[in-house]
Structures are given as C-alpha cells and as structure tokens.
PDB file of C-alpha atoms in Angstrom:
ATOM      1  CA  MET A  13      95.830 102.538 151.632  1.00 63.00           C
ATOM      2  CA  GLU A  14      93.964 102.745 154.923  1.00 74.00           C
ATOM      3  CA  ARG A  15      91.853 105.861 155.148  1.00 83.00           C
ATOM      4  CA  LYS A  16      90.389 107.616 158.132  1.00 90.00           C
ATOM      5  CA  ASP A  17      86.648 107.981 158.722  1.00 93.00           C
ATOM      6  CA  ILE A  18      85.418 110.957 156.718  1.00 96.00           C
ATOM      7  CA  LEU A  19      83.014 111.886 159.533  1.00 96.00           C
ATOM      8  CA  SER A  20      86.061 112.547 161.728  1.00 96.00           C
ATOM      9  CA  ALA A  21      87.688 114.897 159.203  1.00 97.00           C
ATOM     10  CA  PRO A  22      88.406 118.354 160.659  1.00 97.00           C
ATOM     11  CA  PHE A  23      86.812 120.048 157.649  1.00 97.00           C
ATOM     12  CA  VAL A  24      83.590 118.063 158.104  1.00 98.00           C
ATOM     13  CA  LYS A  25      83.517 118.820 161.836  1.00 97.00           C
ATOM     14  CA  ALA A  26      84.185 122.503 161.114  1.00 97.00           C
ATOM     15  CA  MET A  27      81.298 122.634 158.638  1.00 98.00           C
ATOM     16  CA  GLU A  28      79.027 120.996 161.216  1.00 98.00           C
ATOM     17  CA  ASP A  29      79.946 123.569 163.848  1.00 97.00           C
ATOM     18  CA  ILE A  30      79.814 126.649 161.617  1.00 97.00           C
ATOM     19  CA  THR A  31      76.415 125.767 160.110  1.00 97.00           C
ATOM     20  CA  ALA A  32      74.998 125.074 163.581  1.00 97.00           C
ATOM     21  CA  ASN A  33      76.241 128.461 164.775  1.00 96.00           C
ATOM     22  CA  MET A  34      74.875 130.306 161.761  1.00 97.00           C
ATOM     23  CA  TYR A  35      71.485 128.676 162.219  1.00 97.00           C
ATOM     24  CA  ARG A  36      71.527 129.457 165.961  1.00 96.00           C
ATOM     25  CA  LEU A  37      72.193 133.122 165.216  1.00 96.00           C
ATOM     26  CA  GLY A  38      69.221 133.293 162.841  1.00 96.00           C
ATOM     27  CA  TRP A  39      71.315 133.954 159.759  1.00 96.00           C
ATOM     28  CA  ASP A  40      70.181 130.845 157.876  1.00 94.00           C
ATOM     29  CA  GLU A  41      66.505 130.199 158.399  1.00 94.00           C
ATOM     30  CA  ARG A  42      64.914 127.146 156.762  1.00 92.00           C
ATOM     31  CA  ASN A  43      67.213 126.232 153.831  1.00 91.00           C
ATOM     32  CA  GLY A  44      68.572 129.765 153.479  1.00 92.00           C
ATOM     33  CA  GLY A  45      72.316 130.197 153.109  1.00 93.00           C
ATOM     34  CA  ASN A  46      75.152 128.108 151.722  1.00 96.00           C
ATOM     35  CA  ILE A  47      78.873 127.528 152.227  1.00 97.00           C
ATOM     36  CA  SER A  48      81.670 126.300 149.973  1.00 98.00           C
ATOM     37  CA  TYR A  49      85.095 125.453 151.371  1.00 98.00           C
ATOM     38  CA  LEU A  50      88.112 124.780 149.133  1.00 98.00           C
ATOM     39  CA  LEU A  51      90.085 121.705 150.219  1.00 98.00           C
ATOM     40  CA  SER A  52      93.444 120.369 149.120  1.00 97.00           C
ATOM     41  CA  GLU A  53      93.748 117.014 147.395  1.00 97.00           C
ATOM     42  CA  GLU A  54      95.864 115.790 150.310  1.00 96.00           C
ATOM     43  CA  GLU A  55      93.134 116.659 152.809  1.00 96.00           C
ATOM     44  CA  VAL A  56      90.501 114.778 150.847  1.00 97.00           C
ATOM     45  CA  ALA A  57      92.683 111.784 149.925  1.00 96.00           C
ATOM     46  CA  ALA A  58      93.362 111.075 153.591  1.00 96.00           C
ATOM     47  CA  TYR A  59      89.656 110.204 153.969  1.00 97.00           C
ATOM     48  CA  LEU A  60      88.312 109.264 150.529  1.00 97.00           C
ATOM     49  CA  ASP A  61      89.304 107.267 147.472  1.00 95.00           C
ATOM     50  CA  ILE A  62      89.519 110.202 145.084  1.00 96.00           C
ATOM     51  CA  THR A  63      89.340 107.872 142.069  1.00 96.00           C
ATOM     52  CA  ARG A  64      85.853 106.746 143.073  1.00 96.00           C
ATOM     53  CA  VAL A  65      83.238 109.085 141.589  1.00 97.00           C
ATOM     54  CA  ILE A  66      79.690 108.495 142.852  1.00 97.00           C
ATOM     55  CA  ARG A  67      78.104 110.555 140.083  1.00 95.00           C
ATOM     56  CA  LYS A  68      78.637 113.632 137.974  1.00 96.00           C
ATOM     57  CA  ILE A  69      76.608 116.807 138.523  1.00 96.00           C
ATOM     58  CA  PRO A  70      76.460 119.805 136.117  1.00 94.00           C
ATOM     59  CA  THR A  71      77.901 122.953 137.703  1.00 92.00           C
ATOM     60  CA  GLY A  72      75.726 125.385 135.762  1.00 87.00           C
ATOM     61  CA  PHE A  73      78.607 127.289 134.188  1.00 89.00           C
ATOM     62  CA  ASP A  74      82.174 126.828 132.978  1.00 93.00           C
ATOM     63  CA  ALA A  75      84.351 126.713 136.096  1.00 94.00           C
ATOM     64  CA  GLY A  76      87.476 125.980 134.042  1.00 94.00           C
ATOM     65  CA  PRO A  77      89.888 127.942 136.274  1.00 95.00           C
ATOM     66  CA  LEU A  78      88.939 125.618 139.158  1.00 97.00           C
ATOM     67  CA  THR A  79      89.461 122.331 137.290  1.00 97.00           C
ATOM     68  CA  GLY A  80      90.720 119.673 139.675  1.00 97.00           C
ATOM     69  CA  LYS A  81      89.847 121.696 142.786  1.00 98.00           C
ATOM     70  CA  TYR A  82      88.029 120.056 145.682  1.00 98.00           C
ATOM     71  CA  PHE A  83      85.210 121.650 147.680  1.00 98.00           C
ATOM     72  CA  ILE A  84      82.953 120.654 150.537  1.00 98.00           C
ATOM     73  CA  VAL A  85      79.607 122.350 149.851  1.00 98.00           C
ATOM     74  CA  THR A  86      76.228 122.562 151.578  1.00 97.00           C
ATOM     75  CA  GLY A  87      73.372 120.922 149.691  1.00 96.00           C
ATOM     76  CA  THR A  88      70.462 122.511 147.912  1.00 95.00           C
ATOM     77  CA  GLY A  89      67.254 122.637 149.930  1.00 95.00           C
ATOM     78  CA  LYS A  90      69.109 121.559 153.073  1.00 95.00           C
ATOM     79  CA  TYR A  91      68.617 123.097 156.495  1.00 96.00           C
ATOM     80  CA  PHE A  92      71.741 124.201 158.351  1.00 97.00           C
ATOM     81  CA  LYS A  93      70.209 122.930 161.596  1.00 96.00           C
ATOM     82  CA  ASN A  94      70.409 119.357 160.230  1.00 97.00           C
ATOM     83  CA  VAL A  95      74.046 119.341 159.103  1.00 97.00           C
ATOM     84  CA  LYS A  96      75.501 118.300 162.457  1.00 96.00           C
ATOM     85  CA  GLU A  97      73.026 115.429 162.848  1.00 96.00           C
ATOM     86  CA  ASP A  98      73.391 114.116 159.275  1.00 97.00           C
ATOM     87  CA  PRO A  99      76.408 115.576 157.468  1.00 97.00           C
ATOM     88  CA  GLU A 100      76.442 112.920 154.734  1.00 97.00           C
ATOM     89  CA  THR A 101      73.004 113.967 153.491  1.00 97.00           C
ATOM     90  CA  ASN A 102      73.393 117.720 153.915  1.00 97.00           C
ATOM     91  CA  LEU A 103      76.975 118.153 152.708  1.00 98.00           C
ATOM     92  CA  GLY A 104      78.918 116.945 149.699  1.00 98.00           C
ATOM     93  CA  ILE A 105      82.540 116.824 148.614  1.00 98.00           C
ATOM     94  CA  ILE A 106      83.033 117.546 144.928  1.00 98.00           C
ATOM     95  CA  ARG A 107      85.880 117.951 142.464  1.00 98.00           C
ATOM     96  CA  ILE A 108      85.534 120.214 139.447  1.00 97.00           C
ATOM     97  CA  ALA A 109      85.900 117.909 136.451  1.00 96.00           C
ATOM     98  CA  SER A 110      88.277 118.481 133.545  1.00 94.00           C
ATOM     99  CA  ASP A 111      85.496 119.886 131.342  1.00 93.00           C
ATOM    100  CA  GLY A 112      84.827 122.620 133.923  1.00 92.00           C
ATOM    101  CA  THR A 113      81.069 122.246 133.505  1.00 95.00           C
ATOM    102  CA  THR A 114      80.525 119.204 135.711  1.00 96.00           C
ATOM    103  CA  ALA A 115      81.542 118.218 139.224  1.00 97.00           C
ATOM    104  CA  ASP A 116      82.556 114.754 140.399  1.00 97.00           C
ATOM    105  CA  LEU A 117      80.698 113.841 143.581  1.00 97.00           C
ATOM    106  CA  LEU A 118      83.115 111.994 145.874  1.00 98.00           C
ATOM    107  CA  TRP A 119      81.028 111.903 149.058  1.00 98.00           C
ATOM    108  CA  GLY A 120      77.731 113.163 150.436  1.00 97.00           C
ATOM    109  CA  TYR A 121      74.286 114.158 149.140  1.00 97.00           C
ATOM    110  CA  ARG A 122      73.306 110.653 150.231  1.00 96.00           C
ATOM    111  CA  ASP A 123      69.631 111.161 149.422  1.00 95.00           C
ATOM    112  CA  GLY A 124      70.368 111.857 145.754  1.00 95.00           C
ATOM    113  CA  GLY A 125      70.570 115.609 146.205  1.00 94.00           C
ATOM    114  CA  LYS A 126      73.160 118.031 144.933  1.00 94.00           C
ATOM    115  CA  PHE A 127      75.061 121.119 145.911  1.00 94.00           C
ATOM    116  CA  THR A 128      73.446 124.497 146.565  1.00 92.00           C
ATOM    117  CA  SER A 129      71.753 126.210 143.635  1.00 91.00           C
ATOM    118  CA  GLU A 130      74.097 129.116 144.372  1.00 91.00           C
ATOM    119  CA  LEU A 131      77.167 127.033 143.449  1.00 93.00           C
ATOM    120  CA  PRO A 132      77.865 129.040 140.259  1.00 93.00           C
ATOM    121  CA  ALA A 133      77.953 132.253 142.335  1.00 94.00           C
ATOM    122  CA  HIS A 134      80.224 130.553 144.862  1.00 96.00           C
ATOM    123  CA  LEU A 135      82.631 129.224 142.243  1.00 96.00           C
ATOM    124  CA  MET A 136      82.727 132.583 140.456  1.00 96.00           C
ATOM    125  CA  SER A 137      83.544 134.233 143.794  1.00 97.00           C
ATOM    126  CA  HIS A 138      86.252 131.650 144.500  1.00 97.00           C
ATOM    127  CA  ILE A 139      87.823 132.399 141.121  1.00 97.00           C
ATOM    128  CA  ALA A 140      87.714 136.126 141.857  1.00 97.00           C
ATOM    129  CA  ARG A 141      89.085 135.837 145.401  1.00 97.00           C
ATOM    130  CA  LEU A 142      91.848 133.397 144.428  1.00 97.00           C
ATOM    131  CA  SER A 143      92.990 135.861 141.764  1.00 96.00           C
ATOM    132  CA  VAL A 144      93.745 138.438 144.490  1.00 95.00           C
ATOM    133  CA  ASP A 145      94.360 136.139 147.478  1.00 95.00           C
ATOM    134  CA  PRO A 146      95.648 132.623 146.694  1.00 94.00           C
ATOM    135  CA  GLU A 147      94.930 131.603 150.301  1.00 95.00           C
ATOM    136  CA  ASN A 148      91.194 132.366 150.107  1.00 95.00           C
ATOM    137  CA  ARG A 149      89.347 129.093 150.699  1.00 97.00           C
ATOM    138  CA  VAL A 150      85.863 129.954 151.958  1.00 98.00           C
ATOM    139  CA  VAL A 151      82.774 131.620 150.534  1.00 98.00           C
ATOM    140  CA  MET A 152      79.653 131.790 152.692  1.00 97.00           C
ATOM    141  CA  HIS A 153      76.232 133.243 152.001  1.00 97.00           C
ATOM    142  CA  CYS A 154      73.712 133.997 154.730  1.00 97.00           C
ATOM    143  CA  HIS A 155      70.858 136.297 155.730  1.00 97.00           C
ATOM    144  CA  PRO A 156      71.997 138.323 158.773  1.00 97.00           C
ATOM    145  CA  THR A 157      68.866 139.907 160.196  1.00 97.00           C
ATOM    146  CA  ASN A 158      70.011 143.434 160.959  1.00 98.00           C
ATOM    147  CA  LEU A 159      72.133 143.799 157.844  1.00 98.00           C
ATOM    148  CA  LEU A 160      69.116 142.771 155.801  1.00 97.00           C
ATOM    149  CA  ALA A 161      66.982 145.319 157.661  1.00 98.00           C
ATOM    150  CA  MET A 162      69.613 147.998 157.090  1.00 98.00           C
ATOM    151  CA  THR A 163      69.338 147.595 153.314  1.00 98.00           C
ATOM    152  CA  TYR A 164      65.692 148.718 153.558  1.00 98.00           C
ATOM    153  CA  VAL A 165      66.439 152.010 155.293  1.00 97.00           C
ATOM    154  CA  HIS A 166      69.957 153.022 154.266  1.00 97.00           C
ATOM    155  CA  PRO A 167      71.181 154.265 150.866  1.00 97.00           C
ATOM    156  CA  LEU A 168      72.761 151.403 148.939  1.00 97.00           C
ATOM    157  CA  ASP A 169      75.765 153.384 147.772  1.00 97.00           C
ATOM    158  CA  THR A 170      78.877 151.300 148.555  1.00 97.00           C
ATOM    159  CA  CYS A 171      80.857 154.195 150.028  1.00 97.00           C
ATOM    160  CA  GLU A 172      77.993 155.482 152.190  1.00 97.00           C
ATOM    161  CA  PHE A 173      77.121 151.995 153.384  1.00 98.00           C
ATOM    162  CA  THR A 174      80.736 151.218 154.287  1.00 98.00           C
ATOM    163  CA  HIS A 175      81.214 154.548 156.052  1.00 98.00           C
ATOM    164  CA  THR A 176      78.145 153.953 158.209  1.00 98.00           C
ATOM    165  CA  LEU A 177      79.300 150.456 159.177  1.00 98.00           C
ATOM    166  CA  TRP A 178      82.815 151.696 160.016  1.00 98.00           C
ATOM    167  CA  GLN A 179      81.315 154.280 162.374  1.00 97.00           C
ATOM    168  CA  MET A 180      79.250 151.709 164.272  1.00 97.00           C
ATOM    169  CA  SER A 181      82.114 149.942 166.035  1.00 96.00           C
ATOM    170  CA  THR A 182      85.798 150.589 166.623  1.00 96.00           C
ATOM    171  CA  GLU A 183      86.840 147.208 165.212  1.00 96.00           C
ATOM    172  CA  CYS A 184      85.050 147.549 161.856  1.00 98.00           C
ATOM    173  CA  ILE A 185      87.668 149.467 159.888  1.00 98.00           C
ATOM    174  CA  VAL A 186      90.275 147.035 161.212  1.00 98.00           C
ATOM    175  CA  VAL A 187      88.329 143.899 160.267  1.00 98.00           C
ATOM    176  CA  PHE A 188      87.155 145.075 156.836  1.00 98.00           C
ATOM    177  CA  PRO A 189      89.287 148.062 155.780  1.00 98.00           C
ATOM    178  CA  GLU A 190      88.414 147.317 152.148  1.00 97.00           C
ATOM    179  CA  GLY A 191      84.807 148.091 153.045  1.00 97.00           C
ATOM    180  CA  VAL A 192      81.747 146.221 151.848  1.00 98.00           C
ATOM    181  CA  GLU A 193      80.447 146.181 148.307  1.00 98.00           C
ATOM    182  CA  VAL A 194      76.713 146.541 147.718  1.00 98.00           C
ATOM    183  CA  LEU A 195      74.565 145.111 144.944  1.00 97.00           C
ATOM    184  CA  PRO A 196      70.986 146.203 144.236  1.00 96.00           C
ATOM    185  CA  TRP A 197      68.272 143.557 144.419  1.00 95.00           C
ATOM    186  CA  MET A 198      68.848 140.866 141.800  1.00 94.00           C
ATOM    187  CA  LEU A 199      67.275 137.480 141.189  1.00 92.00           C
ATOM    188  CA  CYS A 200      69.142 134.898 143.257  1.00 89.00           C
ATOM    189  CA  GLY A 201      70.316 131.558 141.897  1.00 84.00           C
ATOM    190  CA  THR A 202      71.318 133.044 138.547  1.00 89.00           C
ATOM    191  CA  ASN A 203      74.661 133.399 136.825  1.00 91.00           C
ATOM    192  CA  GLU A 204      73.979 137.131 136.527  1.00 93.00           C
ATOM    193  CA  ILE A 205      74.059 137.712 140.271  1.00 93.00           C
ATOM    194  CA  GLY A 206      77.038 135.363 140.499  1.00 93.00           C
ATOM    195  CA  GLU A 207      78.977 137.383 137.946  1.00 95.00           C
ATOM    196  CA  ALA A 208      78.102 140.673 139.654  1.00 96.00           C
ATOM    197  CA  THR A 209      79.140 139.286 143.038  1.00 96.00           C
ATOM    198  CA  ALA A 210      82.408 137.910 141.709  1.00 96.00           C
ATOM    199  CA  GLU A 211      83.283 141.269 140.184  1.00 96.00           C
ATOM    200  CA  LYS A 212      82.766 142.919 143.579  1.00 97.00           C
ATOM    201  CA  MET A 213      84.777 140.148 145.276  1.00 96.00           C
ATOM    202  CA  LYS A 214      87.876 141.318 143.428  1.00 96.00           C
ATOM    203  CA  SER A 215      88.029 144.351 145.714  1.00 95.00           C
ATOM    204  CA  ALA A 216      86.275 143.197 148.901  1.00 97.00           C
ATOM    205  CA  ARG A 217      85.631 140.077 150.962  1.00 97.00           C
ATOM    206  CA  SER A 218      82.022 140.978 151.723  1.00 97.00           C
ATOM    207  CA  VAL A 219      79.264 141.728 149.233  1.00 98.00           C
ATOM    208  CA  VAL A 220      75.823 142.835 150.393  1.00 98.00           C
ATOM    209  CA  TRP A 221      72.876 141.554 148.397  1.00 97.00           C
ATOM    210  CA  ALA A 222      70.302 144.270 149.041  1.00 97.00           C
ATOM    211  CA  LEU A 223      67.037 143.026 150.564  1.00 97.00           C
ATOM    212  CA  HIS A 224      68.485 139.515 150.678  1.00 96.00           C
ATOM    213  CA  GLY A 225      71.723 138.915 152.583  1.00 96.00           C
ATOM    214  CA  LEU A 226      75.495 138.808 152.458  1.00 97.00           C
ATOM    215  CA  TYR A 227      78.353 136.996 150.745  1.00 97.00           C
ATOM    216  CA  GLY A 228      81.502 136.760 152.860  1.00 97.00           C
ATOM    217  CA  ALA A 229      84.882 135.260 152.008  1.00 97.00           C
ATOM    218  CA  GLY A 230      88.007 134.364 153.913  1.00 97.00           C
ATOM    219  CA  LYS A 231      91.043 132.130 154.284  1.00 97.00           C
ATOM    220  CA  THR A 232      89.297 129.945 156.852  1.00 97.00           C
ATOM    221  CA  LEU A 233      85.774 129.234 158.023  1.00 97.00           C
ATOM    222  CA  ASP A 234      86.529 131.170 161.202  1.00 96.00           C
ATOM    223  CA  GLU A 235      87.787 134.206 159.283  1.00 97.00           C
ATOM    224  CA  ALA A 236      84.773 134.311 156.954  1.00 97.00           C
ATOM    225  CA  PHE A 237      82.399 133.758 159.884  1.00 97.00           C
ATOM    226  CA  GLY A 238      84.133 136.495 161.886  1.00 97.00           C
ATOM    227  CA  LEU A 239      83.809 138.898 158.969  1.00 98.00           C
ATOM    228  CA  VAL A 240      80.069 138.255 158.731  1.00 98.00           C
ATOM    229  CA  GLU A 241      79.752 138.574 162.522  1.00 97.00           C
ATOM    230  CA  THR A 242      81.451 141.953 162.492  1.00 98.00           C
ATOM    231  CA  VAL A 243      79.386 143.340 159.613  1.00 98.00           C
ATOM    232  CA  GLU A 244      76.190 142.105 161.267  1.00 98.00           C
ATOM    233  CA  LYS A 245      77.184 143.576 164.665  1.00 98.00           C
ATOM    234  CA  ALA A 246      77.736 146.968 163.034  1.00 98.00           C
ATOM    235  CA  ALA A 247      74.385 146.730 161.246  1.00 98.00           C
ATOM    236  CA  THR A 248      72.726 145.814 164.551  1.00 98.00           C
ATOM    237  CA  ILE A 249      74.120 148.917 166.255  1.00 98.00           C
ATOM    238  CA  TYR A 250      72.970 151.009 163.307  1.00 98.00           C
ATOM    239  CA  MET A 251      69.439 149.627 163.466  1.00 98.00           C
ATOM    240  CA  LEU A 252      69.291 150.159 167.247  1.00 97.00           C
ATOM    241  CA  THR A 253      70.271 153.810 166.882  1.00 96.00           C
ATOM    242  CA  ALA A 254      68.903 154.774 163.453  1.00 94.00           C
ATOM    243  CA  GLY A 255      65.777 156.430 164.849  1.00 88.00           C
ATOM    244  CA  LEU A 256      67.573 158.253 167.617  1.00 94.00           C
ATOM    245  CA  LYS A 257      69.478 161.518 167.757  1.00 93.00           C
ATOM    246  CA  ARG A 258      73.151 160.721 167.533  1.00 91.00           C
ATOM    247  CA  VAL A 259      75.080 162.502 170.268  1.00 96.00           C
ATOM    248  CA  ASN A 260      78.419 160.748 169.718  1.00 96.00           C
ATOM    249  CA  THR A 261      80.114 159.145 166.747  1.00 95.00           C
ATOM    250  CA  ILE A 262      83.469 157.811 165.577  1.00 96.00           C
ATOM    251  CA  THR A 263      84.857 160.600 163.422  1.00 96.00           C
ATOM    252  CA  ASP A 264      86.778 160.228 160.195  1.00 97.00           C
ATOM    253  CA  GLU A 265      89.900 161.456 161.981  1.00 96.00           C
ATOM    254  CA  GLN A 266      89.479 158.748 164.590  1.00 97.00           C
ATOM    255  CA  LEU A 267      88.974 156.159 161.860  1.00 97.00           C
ATOM    256  CA  LYS A 268      92.250 157.293 160.298  1.00 97.00           C
ATOM    257  CA  ILE A 269      93.986 156.961 163.674  1.00 96.00           C
ATOM    258  CA  LEU A 270      92.601 153.432 163.991  1.00 96.00           C
ATOM    259  CA  ALA A 271      93.748 152.466 160.504  1.00 97.00           C
ATOM    260  CA  ALA A 272      97.247 153.787 161.162  1.00 97.00           C
ATOM    261  CA  ALA A 273      97.484 152.049 164.550  1.00 97.00           C
ATOM    262  CA  PHE A 274      96.462 148.685 163.111  1.00 97.00           C
ATOM    263  CA  LYS A 275      98.410 149.180 159.866  1.00 97.00           C
ATOM    264  CA  VAL A 276      95.446 148.736 157.518  1.00 97.00           C
ATOM    265  CA  THR A 277      94.638 150.749 154.417  1.00 96.00           C
ATOM    266  CA  PRO A 278      91.022 151.961 154.270  1.00 97.00           C
ATOM    267  CA  LYS A 279      89.170 151.826 150.977  1.00 96.00           C
ATOM    268  CA  ALA A 280      89.894 155.050 149.122  1.00 94.00           C
ATOM    269  CA  GLY A 281      87.227 157.733 148.743  1.00 94.00           C
ATOM    270  CA  ILE A 282      85.306 157.047 151.943  1.00 95.00           C
ATOM    271  CA  LEU A 283      87.044 159.028 154.671  1.00 94.00           C
ATOM    272  CA  LYS A 284      86.958 162.786 154.322  1.00 86.00           C
ATOM    273  CA  THR A 285      90.228 164.596 153.784  1.00 76.00           C
ATOM    274  CA  LYS A 286      90.917 168.041 155.165  1.00 63.00           C
TER     275      LYS A 286
END
C-alpha cells in the first residue's frame, strides 16, 4: 500500500499552525502547554504503517477505555515555537495499547523523547468528554495570561467566576453556556489533578487551573482554540476594568435574552431569577 507523506497530513499541519498561534499569543511560553488530538485509524493508516511500532511508552495510568485509540500529542519538554520547524521531534502519534497502561509510538519523538507529562490528565479528560460528547477529539492545556492573572484577584467559586466571564462580552454565554469549572491550585503532572480535571470535564469544556492555566476541549482544534480565545478575551476585559468603577454591565436579564436568542441553555444556578 502506497502511503502519503505524514508531514503533509492535515492533522500534522493543523497541529503546526495551532501551536504556532498559541505560542505567538503568549499562552505557551517555553515548554508550557500541551495538546492531544484524537485521530481515527483511517486517518493514521493513510500515512503510516500502523503495524510498525517504534517503541512502547508507559502512559502513567490505566487508559483502558481508550484502548486502540490514536492520538497526535505534543512532546514533553518541547517548545510550541519549534513544532512547525520540526514536527517529527516535537510531536508524536501514539496508539493506546491493549493493556491500557502503555502507548505504541507510531511516529515522532525522533530524539528519543515522549509525550507530555500531562498525558494522564489529557487521557482522563478525553474519557470524560467522550462519555458526554462522542465527537470530542481535542484537549488543550495552556497558560492564557489574563485568565491566569484573574485567578489571583477573583474568587475561585465556579459560579462567580463564570458569571463574571459571561458579563465581560456578549458572545461568552453563547460560546460557553455550560460555564467554566474552576480548580484550586494543585500540583501539575499528577494523576490527582488529572482526575479532578476529568471530573469537571463531564459538565464543561473548559477547566481553570487556578494560578496555572486552562484546560479546553472541543470537537476540533479550531473549536477548542476558539473556546480558549473567548475565555481569555473575557478575562482580559475583566483585568482591564477590574480596578475601575463599572458604569455599564451586561445584566442577567440580558444574558437570558442572549441565551434564548441563540438557543443555548446556561449553566443552572448562575443567573438570578426574579
């Protein structure tokens, strides 16, 4: 079977572009941030011999529900700014092996590296999102500057945090009507924060890691990126106005009008009822 050049694959090109954009926006300084993108076997087989396993890498937890699933994942210690120039070193394509605790490396990590240390958190979030949305394919983690700043000066209550973000821009309640979930500071790179994030991912596509960053999920790279963009834009407006007297605001009644007009259901318990 003649296969196409993996470097021409749309999913590789999309990862190159999205990581370059995230770095350009300052969301993924140094080696901060990571992305995992669920691929179909057909997508991968068009470019790679899926029977050829380069090496096996422990996943760090039992990802049994994802056995046989394929992912393209950013590498640990890799800088997003370098992905476009050298995707084969900074990205990898893996398949979750039948034991659930190892991954078959099919392409990438050319320098002997491996996937992001946050892979357990990613896979746990994929399991959670797929349980409520079978079309969810993307989980991305980044450090949006103003959202991170907001977690230092705003109460971390999920409802209060969501309400503030909704009020910052007309589009917010339309883009993330389920709100954002908020976790207190936790040690990153652990299964504990992965489990806590996955639990939150059952009810929302965005989870704020206080004093650290954001996890966003979506059906496509564009959708997940757009979700992060919108949350960060709202946080930016909040930080620009937080020290000023607010003369105008989007009211709860106006938020209800927006939700009705765009046929979305806002997270319960946030908007005031008369």
